GROMACS .gro file of C-alpha atoms in nm:
model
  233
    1UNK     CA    1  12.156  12.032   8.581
    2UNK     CA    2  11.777  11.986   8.498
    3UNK     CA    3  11.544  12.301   8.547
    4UNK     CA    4  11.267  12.230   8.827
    5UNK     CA    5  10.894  12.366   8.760
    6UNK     CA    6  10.674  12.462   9.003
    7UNK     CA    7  10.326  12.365   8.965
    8UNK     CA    8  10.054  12.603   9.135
    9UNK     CA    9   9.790  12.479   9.355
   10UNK     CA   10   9.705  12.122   9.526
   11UNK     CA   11   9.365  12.015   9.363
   12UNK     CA   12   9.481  11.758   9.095
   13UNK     CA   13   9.565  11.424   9.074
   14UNK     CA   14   9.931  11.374   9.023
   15UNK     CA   15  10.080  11.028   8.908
   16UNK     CA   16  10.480  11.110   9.016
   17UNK     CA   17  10.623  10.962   8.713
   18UNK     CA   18  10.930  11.126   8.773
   19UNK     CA   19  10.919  11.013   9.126
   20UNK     CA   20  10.861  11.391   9.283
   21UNK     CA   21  10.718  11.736   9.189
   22UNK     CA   22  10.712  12.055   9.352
   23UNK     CA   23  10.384  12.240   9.427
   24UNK     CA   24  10.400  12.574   9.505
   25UNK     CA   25  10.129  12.777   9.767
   26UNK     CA   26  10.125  12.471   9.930
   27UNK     CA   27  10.062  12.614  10.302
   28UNK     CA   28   9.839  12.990  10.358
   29UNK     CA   29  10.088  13.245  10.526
   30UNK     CA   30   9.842  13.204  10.796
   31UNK     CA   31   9.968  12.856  10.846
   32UNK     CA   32  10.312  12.914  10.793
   33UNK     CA   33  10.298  13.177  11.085
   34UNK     CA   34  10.137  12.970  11.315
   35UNK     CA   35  10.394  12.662  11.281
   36UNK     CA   36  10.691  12.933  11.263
   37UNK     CA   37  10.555  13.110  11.571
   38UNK     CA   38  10.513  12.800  11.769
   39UNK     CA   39  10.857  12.671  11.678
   40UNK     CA   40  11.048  12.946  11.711
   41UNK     CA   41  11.200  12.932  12.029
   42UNK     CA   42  11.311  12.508  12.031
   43UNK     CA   43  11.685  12.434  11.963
   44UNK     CA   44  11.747  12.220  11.722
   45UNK     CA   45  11.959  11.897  11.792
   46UNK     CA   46  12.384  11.972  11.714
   47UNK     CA   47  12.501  11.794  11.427
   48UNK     CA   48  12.145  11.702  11.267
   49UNK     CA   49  11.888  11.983  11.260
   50UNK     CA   50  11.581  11.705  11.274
   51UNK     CA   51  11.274  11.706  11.527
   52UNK     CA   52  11.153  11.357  11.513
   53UNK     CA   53  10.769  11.289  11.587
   54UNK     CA   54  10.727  11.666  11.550
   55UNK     CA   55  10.337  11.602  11.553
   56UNK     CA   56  10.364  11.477  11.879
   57UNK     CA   57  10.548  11.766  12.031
   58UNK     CA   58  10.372  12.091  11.815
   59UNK     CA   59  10.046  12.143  11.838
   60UNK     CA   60  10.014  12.320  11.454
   61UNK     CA   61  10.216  12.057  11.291
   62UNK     CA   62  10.024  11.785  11.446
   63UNK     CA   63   9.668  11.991  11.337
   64UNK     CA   64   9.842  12.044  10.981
   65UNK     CA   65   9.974  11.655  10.944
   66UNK     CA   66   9.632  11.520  11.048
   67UNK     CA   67   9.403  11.745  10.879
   68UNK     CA   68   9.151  11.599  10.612
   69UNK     CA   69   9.326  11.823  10.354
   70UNK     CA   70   9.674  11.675  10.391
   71UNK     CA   71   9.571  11.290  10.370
   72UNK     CA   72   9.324  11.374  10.103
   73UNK     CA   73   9.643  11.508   9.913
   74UNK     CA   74   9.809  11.212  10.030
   75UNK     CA   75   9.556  10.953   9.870
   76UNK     CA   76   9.569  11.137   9.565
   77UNK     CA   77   9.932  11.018   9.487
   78UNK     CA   78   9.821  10.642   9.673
   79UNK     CA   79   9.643  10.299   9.627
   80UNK     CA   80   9.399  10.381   9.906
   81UNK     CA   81   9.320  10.609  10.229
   82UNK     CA   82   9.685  10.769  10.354
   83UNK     CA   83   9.786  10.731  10.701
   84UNK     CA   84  10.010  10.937  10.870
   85UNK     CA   85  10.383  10.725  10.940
   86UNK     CA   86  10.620  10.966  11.050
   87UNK     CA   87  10.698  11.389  11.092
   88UNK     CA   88  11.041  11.512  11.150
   89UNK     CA   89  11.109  11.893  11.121
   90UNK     CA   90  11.468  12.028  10.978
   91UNK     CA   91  11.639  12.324  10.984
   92UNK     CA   92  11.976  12.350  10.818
   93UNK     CA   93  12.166  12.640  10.988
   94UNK     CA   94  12.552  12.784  11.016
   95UNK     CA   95  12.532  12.543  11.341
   96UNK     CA   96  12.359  12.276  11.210
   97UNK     CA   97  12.490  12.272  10.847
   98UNK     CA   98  12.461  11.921  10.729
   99UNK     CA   99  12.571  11.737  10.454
  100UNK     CA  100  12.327  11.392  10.298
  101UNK     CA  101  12.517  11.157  10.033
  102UNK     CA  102  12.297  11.005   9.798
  103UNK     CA  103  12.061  10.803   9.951
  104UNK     CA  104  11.695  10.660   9.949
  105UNK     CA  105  11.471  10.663  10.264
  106UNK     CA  106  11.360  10.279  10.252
  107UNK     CA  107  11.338  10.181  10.642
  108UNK     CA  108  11.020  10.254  10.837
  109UNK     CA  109  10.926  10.215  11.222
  110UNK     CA  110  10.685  10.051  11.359
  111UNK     CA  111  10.546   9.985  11.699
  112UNK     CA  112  10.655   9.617  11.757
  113UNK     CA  113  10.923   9.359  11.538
  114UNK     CA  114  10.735   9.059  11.299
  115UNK     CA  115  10.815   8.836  11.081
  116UNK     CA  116  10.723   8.848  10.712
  117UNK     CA  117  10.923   8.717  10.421
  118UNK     CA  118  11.165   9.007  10.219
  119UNK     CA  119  11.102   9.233  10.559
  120UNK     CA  120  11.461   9.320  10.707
  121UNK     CA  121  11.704   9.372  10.807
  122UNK     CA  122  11.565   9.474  11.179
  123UNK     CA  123  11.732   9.677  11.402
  124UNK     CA  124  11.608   9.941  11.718
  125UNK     CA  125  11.749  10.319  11.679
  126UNK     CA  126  11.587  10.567  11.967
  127UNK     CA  127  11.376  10.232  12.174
  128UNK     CA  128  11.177  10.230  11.832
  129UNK     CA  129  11.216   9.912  11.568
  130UNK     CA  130  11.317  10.026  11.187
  131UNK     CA  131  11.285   9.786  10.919
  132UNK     CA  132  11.323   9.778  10.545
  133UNK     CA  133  11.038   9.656  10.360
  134UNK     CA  134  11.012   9.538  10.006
  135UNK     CA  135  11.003   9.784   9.723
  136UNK     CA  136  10.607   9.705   9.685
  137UNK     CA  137  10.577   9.911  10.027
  138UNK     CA  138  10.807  10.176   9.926
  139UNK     CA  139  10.583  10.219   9.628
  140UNK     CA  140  10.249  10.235   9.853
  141UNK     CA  141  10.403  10.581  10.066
  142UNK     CA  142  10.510  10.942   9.973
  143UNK     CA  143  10.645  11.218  10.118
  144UNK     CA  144  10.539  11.574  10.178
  145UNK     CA  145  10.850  11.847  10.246
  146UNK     CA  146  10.681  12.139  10.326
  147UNK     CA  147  10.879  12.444  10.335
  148UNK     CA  148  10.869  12.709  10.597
  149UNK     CA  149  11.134  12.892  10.423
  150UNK     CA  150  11.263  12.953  10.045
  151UNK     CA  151  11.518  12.673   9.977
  152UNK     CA  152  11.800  12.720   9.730
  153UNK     CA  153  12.140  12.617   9.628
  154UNK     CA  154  12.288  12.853   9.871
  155UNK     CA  155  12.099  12.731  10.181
  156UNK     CA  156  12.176  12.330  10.102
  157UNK     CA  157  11.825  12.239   9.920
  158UNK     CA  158  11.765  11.888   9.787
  159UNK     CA  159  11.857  11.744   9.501
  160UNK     CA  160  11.692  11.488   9.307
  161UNK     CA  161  11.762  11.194   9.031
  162UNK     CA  162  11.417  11.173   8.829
  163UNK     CA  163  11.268  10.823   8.783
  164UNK     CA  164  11.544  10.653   9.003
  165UNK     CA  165  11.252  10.523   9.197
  166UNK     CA  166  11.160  10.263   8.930
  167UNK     CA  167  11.503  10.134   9.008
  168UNK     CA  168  11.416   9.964   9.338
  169UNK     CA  169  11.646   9.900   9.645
  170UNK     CA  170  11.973   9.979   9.522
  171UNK     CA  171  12.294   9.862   9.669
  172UNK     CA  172  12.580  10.142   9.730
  173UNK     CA  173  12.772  10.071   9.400
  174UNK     CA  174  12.481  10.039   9.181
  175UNK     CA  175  12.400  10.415   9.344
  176UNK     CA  176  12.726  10.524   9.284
  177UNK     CA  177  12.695  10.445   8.908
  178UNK     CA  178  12.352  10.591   8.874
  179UNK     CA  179  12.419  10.917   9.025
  180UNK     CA  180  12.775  10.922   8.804
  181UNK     CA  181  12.542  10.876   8.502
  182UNK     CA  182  12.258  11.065   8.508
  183UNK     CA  183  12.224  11.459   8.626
  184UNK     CA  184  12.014  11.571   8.905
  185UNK     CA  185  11.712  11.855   8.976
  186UNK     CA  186  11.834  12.087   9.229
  187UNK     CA  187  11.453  12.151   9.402
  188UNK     CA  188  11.497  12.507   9.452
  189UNK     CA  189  11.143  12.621   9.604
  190UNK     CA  190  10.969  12.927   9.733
  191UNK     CA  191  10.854  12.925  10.110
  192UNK     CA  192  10.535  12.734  10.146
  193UNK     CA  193  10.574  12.545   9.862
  194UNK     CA  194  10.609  12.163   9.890
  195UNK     CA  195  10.847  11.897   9.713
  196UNK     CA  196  10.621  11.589   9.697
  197UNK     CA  197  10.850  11.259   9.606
  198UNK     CA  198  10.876  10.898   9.645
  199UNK     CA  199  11.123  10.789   9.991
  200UNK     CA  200  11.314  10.591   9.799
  201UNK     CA  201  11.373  10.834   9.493
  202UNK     CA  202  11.792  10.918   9.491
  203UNK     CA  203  11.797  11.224   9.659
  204UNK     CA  204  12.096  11.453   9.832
  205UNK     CA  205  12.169  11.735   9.980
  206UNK     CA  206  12.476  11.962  10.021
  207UNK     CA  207  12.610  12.166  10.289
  208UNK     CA  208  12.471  12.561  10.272
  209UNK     CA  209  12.714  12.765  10.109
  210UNK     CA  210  12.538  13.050  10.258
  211UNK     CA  211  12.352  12.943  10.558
  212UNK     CA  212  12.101  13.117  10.743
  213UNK     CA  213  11.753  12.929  10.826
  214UNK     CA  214  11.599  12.659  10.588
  215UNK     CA  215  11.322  12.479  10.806
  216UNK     CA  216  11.158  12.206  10.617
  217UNK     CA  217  10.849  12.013  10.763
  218UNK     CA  218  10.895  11.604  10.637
  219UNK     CA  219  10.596  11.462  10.650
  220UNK     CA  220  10.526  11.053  10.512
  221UNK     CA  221  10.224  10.894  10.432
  222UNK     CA  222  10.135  10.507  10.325
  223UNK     CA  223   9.793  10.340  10.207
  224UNK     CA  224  10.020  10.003  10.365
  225UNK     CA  225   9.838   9.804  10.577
  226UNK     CA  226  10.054   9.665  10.828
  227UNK     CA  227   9.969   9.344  11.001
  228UNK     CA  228   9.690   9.317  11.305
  229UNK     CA  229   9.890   9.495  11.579
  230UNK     CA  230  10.105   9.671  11.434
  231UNK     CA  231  10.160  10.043  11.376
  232UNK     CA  232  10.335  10.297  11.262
  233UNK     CA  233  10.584  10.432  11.522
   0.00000   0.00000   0.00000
């Protein structure tokens, strides 16, 4: 499997050819404190480990995923200003030790269902309406996974297939195939460091062979302009 470099410091202007990078000193200790102090004390839900919304329901992650610095970082890797579409917060534990197939993230949410040619298929998970959009929309977002912890092999870190972005929507099979012929990164990172990538890059992630704590703030951004009315949910 590929080695992964780490990049130091957030003041360039990336192009994610490969579809991701990792930049390390991401977050100040000062900020990792704060959001590890204020979450500290929340149980995770059994069986998945995610916070959904987290900005709406932590007062540091909602000053961190709103701050000028974060969508200025955003823009960098976008066609125009970023706006903040969704924050979930993980933590992979010995109770909450998951295991994600290959996948790509390629639904959104959005406040209210419409109709626009290639958008679907619809369908409503927590009261909220998830759609998949074309590729072109895909291609207009990326996603910050900020980690409040080191992540490794032995703690069930992600693992990535470079350039499978430029693939498009793929169907199960034609993942299958990819992912049989083509060897991952496994995006081992320090704590405070952040794996920047396309949502609908292959990714995966195994169970911790060694679990203990790996809390990992998602965050997603889009220059998208959805239509008059709508917003992100």
């Amino acid at each position: 499997m590929a080695a992964l470099h780490v990049s130091q410091g957030y003041n360039q202007v990336p192009a994610l050819e490969d579809g991701y990078e990792i930049i390390g000193e991401f977050l100040s200790h000062d900020q990792i404190i704060s959001i590890s102090n204020e979450i500290e004390s929340i149980e995770f839900p059994a069986k998945a480990g995610g916070i959904r919304n987290a900005e709406k329901k932590f007062s540091s992650i909602c000053e961190l995923a709103n701050s000028e610095r974060l969508r200025s970082q955003a823009t960098e890797y976008l066609s125009g200003a970023a706006s903040l579409v969704r924050a979930i917060l993980f933590n992979k534990t010995s109770e909450n030790n998951w295991l994600v197939t290959w996948h790509q993230d390629r639904t959104i949410a959005v406040s209210e269902r419409f109709e626009r040619d290639q958008w679907g298929p619809w369908s409503i998970k927590d009261g909220i309406h998830h759609v998949q959009p074309p590729v072109d929309v895909l291609n207009q977002m990326v996603t910050f996974r900020i980690h409040l912890d080191d992540s490794s092999q032995e703690n069930g870190c992600l693992r990535i297939l470079p350039k499978s972005q430029e693939l498009g929507i793929l169907d199960h099979n034609s993942i299958q195939h990819y992912v049989n012929n083509h060897n991952p990164v496994i995006c081992e990172a320090p704590v405070g460091s952040a794996l920047v990538m396309r949502p609908h890059i292959l990714h995966s992630s195994s169970k911790a062979s060694n679990p203990s704590q790996r809390r990992v703030l998602h965050l997603e951004y889009s220059s998208f302009k959805l239509p008059s009315g709508v917003a992100w949910a």
